Amino acid sequence: MNSITRCKAFYIFAITLFSILPFTAERNSWTQPGDVHRSLLLSQLSDRDANEEEDFGNFNTLSQIAATDPAHSNEAIRILIDALNDPSPEIRRSAAIALRNIGSGAEAAIPALARALQDPNTDVRRSAILALRSIDATPAINDIILALNDTDNIVRASAAEALRSTGAQAQNALPKMIEMLQSDPDGDVRSSVAVAIALINEDIRSSADPTSPEIVSSNRTIVRALNQALNDPSWLVRRASAEGINSMAQGGVAVQETIPNLRKVLHDQNGTLRTYAALALGSIGADANAAVPDLKQLLTNDENPYVRGIAASALGRILASQDKLDVEDQAAIEQLINALENHESIVRRNALAALNELAESLEGKVEEKGIELDLAIAYVQQSAAKLRDPELGYEEADIRKWELYLRRLTNRRIEYEIVNATIKNPWVWIFGAYFISHLGLFLLRPLWLLKIDQMLKPLGFVITPIGMEISPRHLIIGKYHPRVLDAWVAAHFKSVQEEFQQKDTVHNREIYIPTSVVLNGRTIAQLTSKDLRTTFKKHLLIWGEGGSGKTSLACQIARWAMSDDPTERLYEHQVLPILVEEDLEHNSEAEEEPLFAAIRGQLEDLTDESESISVELLEHLLRKRRILVIIDHLSEMSEETHQLIRPDLPDFPINALIVTSRSEEKLGHVTKAIIRPLRIEGNRLSSFMEAYLMQRGKRDLFTDAEFFTACSRLSLMVGQRNITPLLAKLYAEQLITAKIGVIQDNPLQLPDNIPDLMLSYLNELNRHVQEEDKLDDRTIHHDAKAVAWECLKQNYRPISAKREDALNAIGGEDAEKRLLYLEKRLHLIQTISPSEDQVRFALDPLAEYLAALNLVESHKNDKEFWLAFLEQLGSKLATPNGMTGFLMALQDCCLAKEKDLNVPDFLIEHLNGLQSKEDREPNFLVNTISRTVSTIQSEKS
């Protein structure tokens, strides 16, 4: 059979396969994504003289079938695998391209694609390597390493890029790629290899001990190779090398030997190269001080405004990390100040950012590193003066920030002037003795400095005309030095640690099982404190759906921050955690900001302080990261609270802040680390369950067969989708309860669906209540569902509800008693707000499922209600803000109660359309609801 005949036979199968896809008579078209009209496809495939372009289109159609139709995907992929062995190179190439378009899901084709890397036809090999990268390059990693020797430059470059996608798995390819970086004749190949080497090495370092001899040796070899590549004749290679050096410097690798060559690249004719070299030098920091003159020249004379802006950023990072400022450094600071008036906005913006970083470092260096105080004040005064110029258009927040810098440094000078005046006084020997004793206190009893400061506070007074405070407190120098602050933390550490662990939110999340997260765009299988040390500088946002483990992760990060093991901590010092879970109420008569007052109140409660903590002490603890503040579920808090969480404002004192939210909060657009917890994938479910049971000490209750049967049961319960950690934990707890029941000859039935799992969880909580006035399970179900609906009915996302509304929803003369039962006995809900007139659920996903059950059981098959509900839902979905969890819960409840309550078919049909991940996007939900409403309205009319 010749190739044309085989090709046509392949097409006939495609016709047959496509003709059996779901077909809607009313629309006269297939309902698959990317529909192709039946008559048009038949006419194309029956053309015996089809050209190559038409053939490629039909291959593409088959790839769409494989990617979107689970019922026929395996058969379609098998045909494409067979086509990889066709005598015609065009057919083999088209089959590889089609498999590449399928991507994840075509793993069965990986062996055949790996063999295709040896195909005699260059185009086939090119398409095969791209397909492997699209699907998953890891299983074929050895074949891809061999492809680095291919005669075709595109195949070699694509092989390097595919290996880059496998991360640390490609460790064995590093020696070959280093050799290619130095000797491959093609510039594009060397460029791809340079980027791949740096990223693979970064992944290796993040998954191993970066101080191990093997990692250190590998770092040196790679840095040496990248440094040599900075002299490569191809500008693309030089750019990729500079980019790799920048990445390694940010990861803490010693790259100082690259500084001379990076300085040369700063003078390259290519503006992009100059930019990457400046970025790398800025990441190196103080060790790159020799490049300050070159960066000054770029900032002043470079014709490219973007290069000038990056040069300003690099200067700021280098100068801010130095202990001393020489004449050249001072001249560079003057240039940065002058750049605030530059006519290019990018130069002004980057110069301001650089000066901000420098100013924040000056205050500590004045005291700890000996930077001249008057010089620092002069720089800040010059910068503040330019920012006040209305013609330059700087924002009021920037002006306020620099005025705050100036005020702090000026106050420091006042302290120094008082000290100097004292020394010149005839009584200097008396004061000398005082300072000697002061030094002794600082070294031996640092906490006494704070106590003496508070004792002297009443003796001070303010000179009203000039606003200056005169007080002997100014004689106590270093009272807020890091040594003193660390001593204060150590004195209260045990009390805070114990009280923090006893908080309900923290105690209920005592068991932590690491799951996959996305940290700053990079997927990490198991997050550790090491991953956060270089990324979590001041602000961290943890966002994701309900039940994904945001609060559990925040609590675990707090435990790392308190760890006795220095290698586990986020910083060199231990930190005291504060958890803010309630809305902040603004009181116009109060002197303190609500957030500051809430932190101080919690800290005093945790430390059992008999006296109030001073504002100055608390501010220094917050600014110097001795207190870690966690704002939990910000997305469910009021707009007034949102306005108080503004880290971009200059007077915002918190420099160690974690925010958890269901939405990706902007936080004033400050620089922040971002973590998004991922759902547990099906292939990792058993590992998660086993780890949880092990930590609970219950794994030995189950044989291996029982354990894997239980995991399979959970997989069947949730269907195709991945699941949240909370759902897996609830199921594990039910599994433990059922097993103990069998052992005690009191077997319990495991739930068959997620709504029943939630109700079983309520039953389990109620089972442990031993008191005489214990309520029955049905009453608990009714009350919990009623309160849950009150918490969700406003915007279909869990928020707080008025206590009065919750009582009305429960109903009956004993409503208050039953609400307290949910709160005090079962710990399902919490009373919040200072006035204690609000309640909220402790677990958001539980609230979503109970509210959905309440809705379905209340309205059953009422089509008129569901149509009105969908219309209302369509308007709310324009800005969903975390409603997806409720919609998924509603879908599960409809499916679980479909037969018992006769839920309308149209509601089931359209909720079933939310199964795949992409279908959960807001635009899809809006369109689905709109189509549903339009269809039903047309049927009614």
Coordinates of N, CA and C in Angstrom, one line a residue, residues 37 54 105 179 271 482 510 524 533 537 543 589 813 815 826 919 927:
H37 N -18.0 21.9 10.5 CA -19.3 21.5 9.8 C -19.1 20.1 9.2
E54 N -4.1 20.9 3.1 CA -5.3 20.3 3.5 C -5.1 19.1 4.4
G105 N -1.7 14.9 27.9 CA -2.7 13.9 27.5 C -2.3 13.0 26.5
E179 N 29.8 22.2 27.5 CA 30.7 22.0 26.4 C 30.1 22.7 25.1
G271 N 21.8 47.8 23.1 CA 21.1 48.3 24.3 C 20.6 47.2 25.2
P482 N 18.8 46.2 67.3 CA 18.4 44.8 67.1 C 18.7 43.9 68.3
E510 N -2.9 22.0 63.0 CA -1.6 21.5 63.6 C -0.9 20.5 62.7
I524 N 6.4 24.5 42.7 CA 7.2 23.8 43.7 C 6.4 22.7 44.3
R533 N 13.2 32.3 51.9 CA 14.2 33.2 52.5 C 14.6 34.2 51.5
K537 N 10.6 39.0 51.4 CA 11.4 40.0 52.0 C 10.5 40.8 53.0
W543 N -2.9 33.3 47.9 CA -4.3 33.4 47.4 C -4.7 32.1 46.7
E589 N -12.5 58.6 67.1 CA -12.0 59.2 68.4 C -10.7 58.5 68.9
E813 N -37.8 29.2 69.8 CA -37.5 29.9 71.1 C -36.1 29.6 71.6
A815 N -33.4 29.3 69.7 CA -32.4 29.6 68.7 C -31.1 30.0 69.2
L826 N -19.5 22.5 69.0 CA -19.0 22.0 67.7 C -17.9 22.8 67.1
D919 N -13.2 25.4 32.4 CA -14.6 25.8 32.4 C -14.9 26.6 33.7
N927 N -21.0 33.2 30.4 CA -21.5 32.8 29.1 C -22.5 31.7 29.3

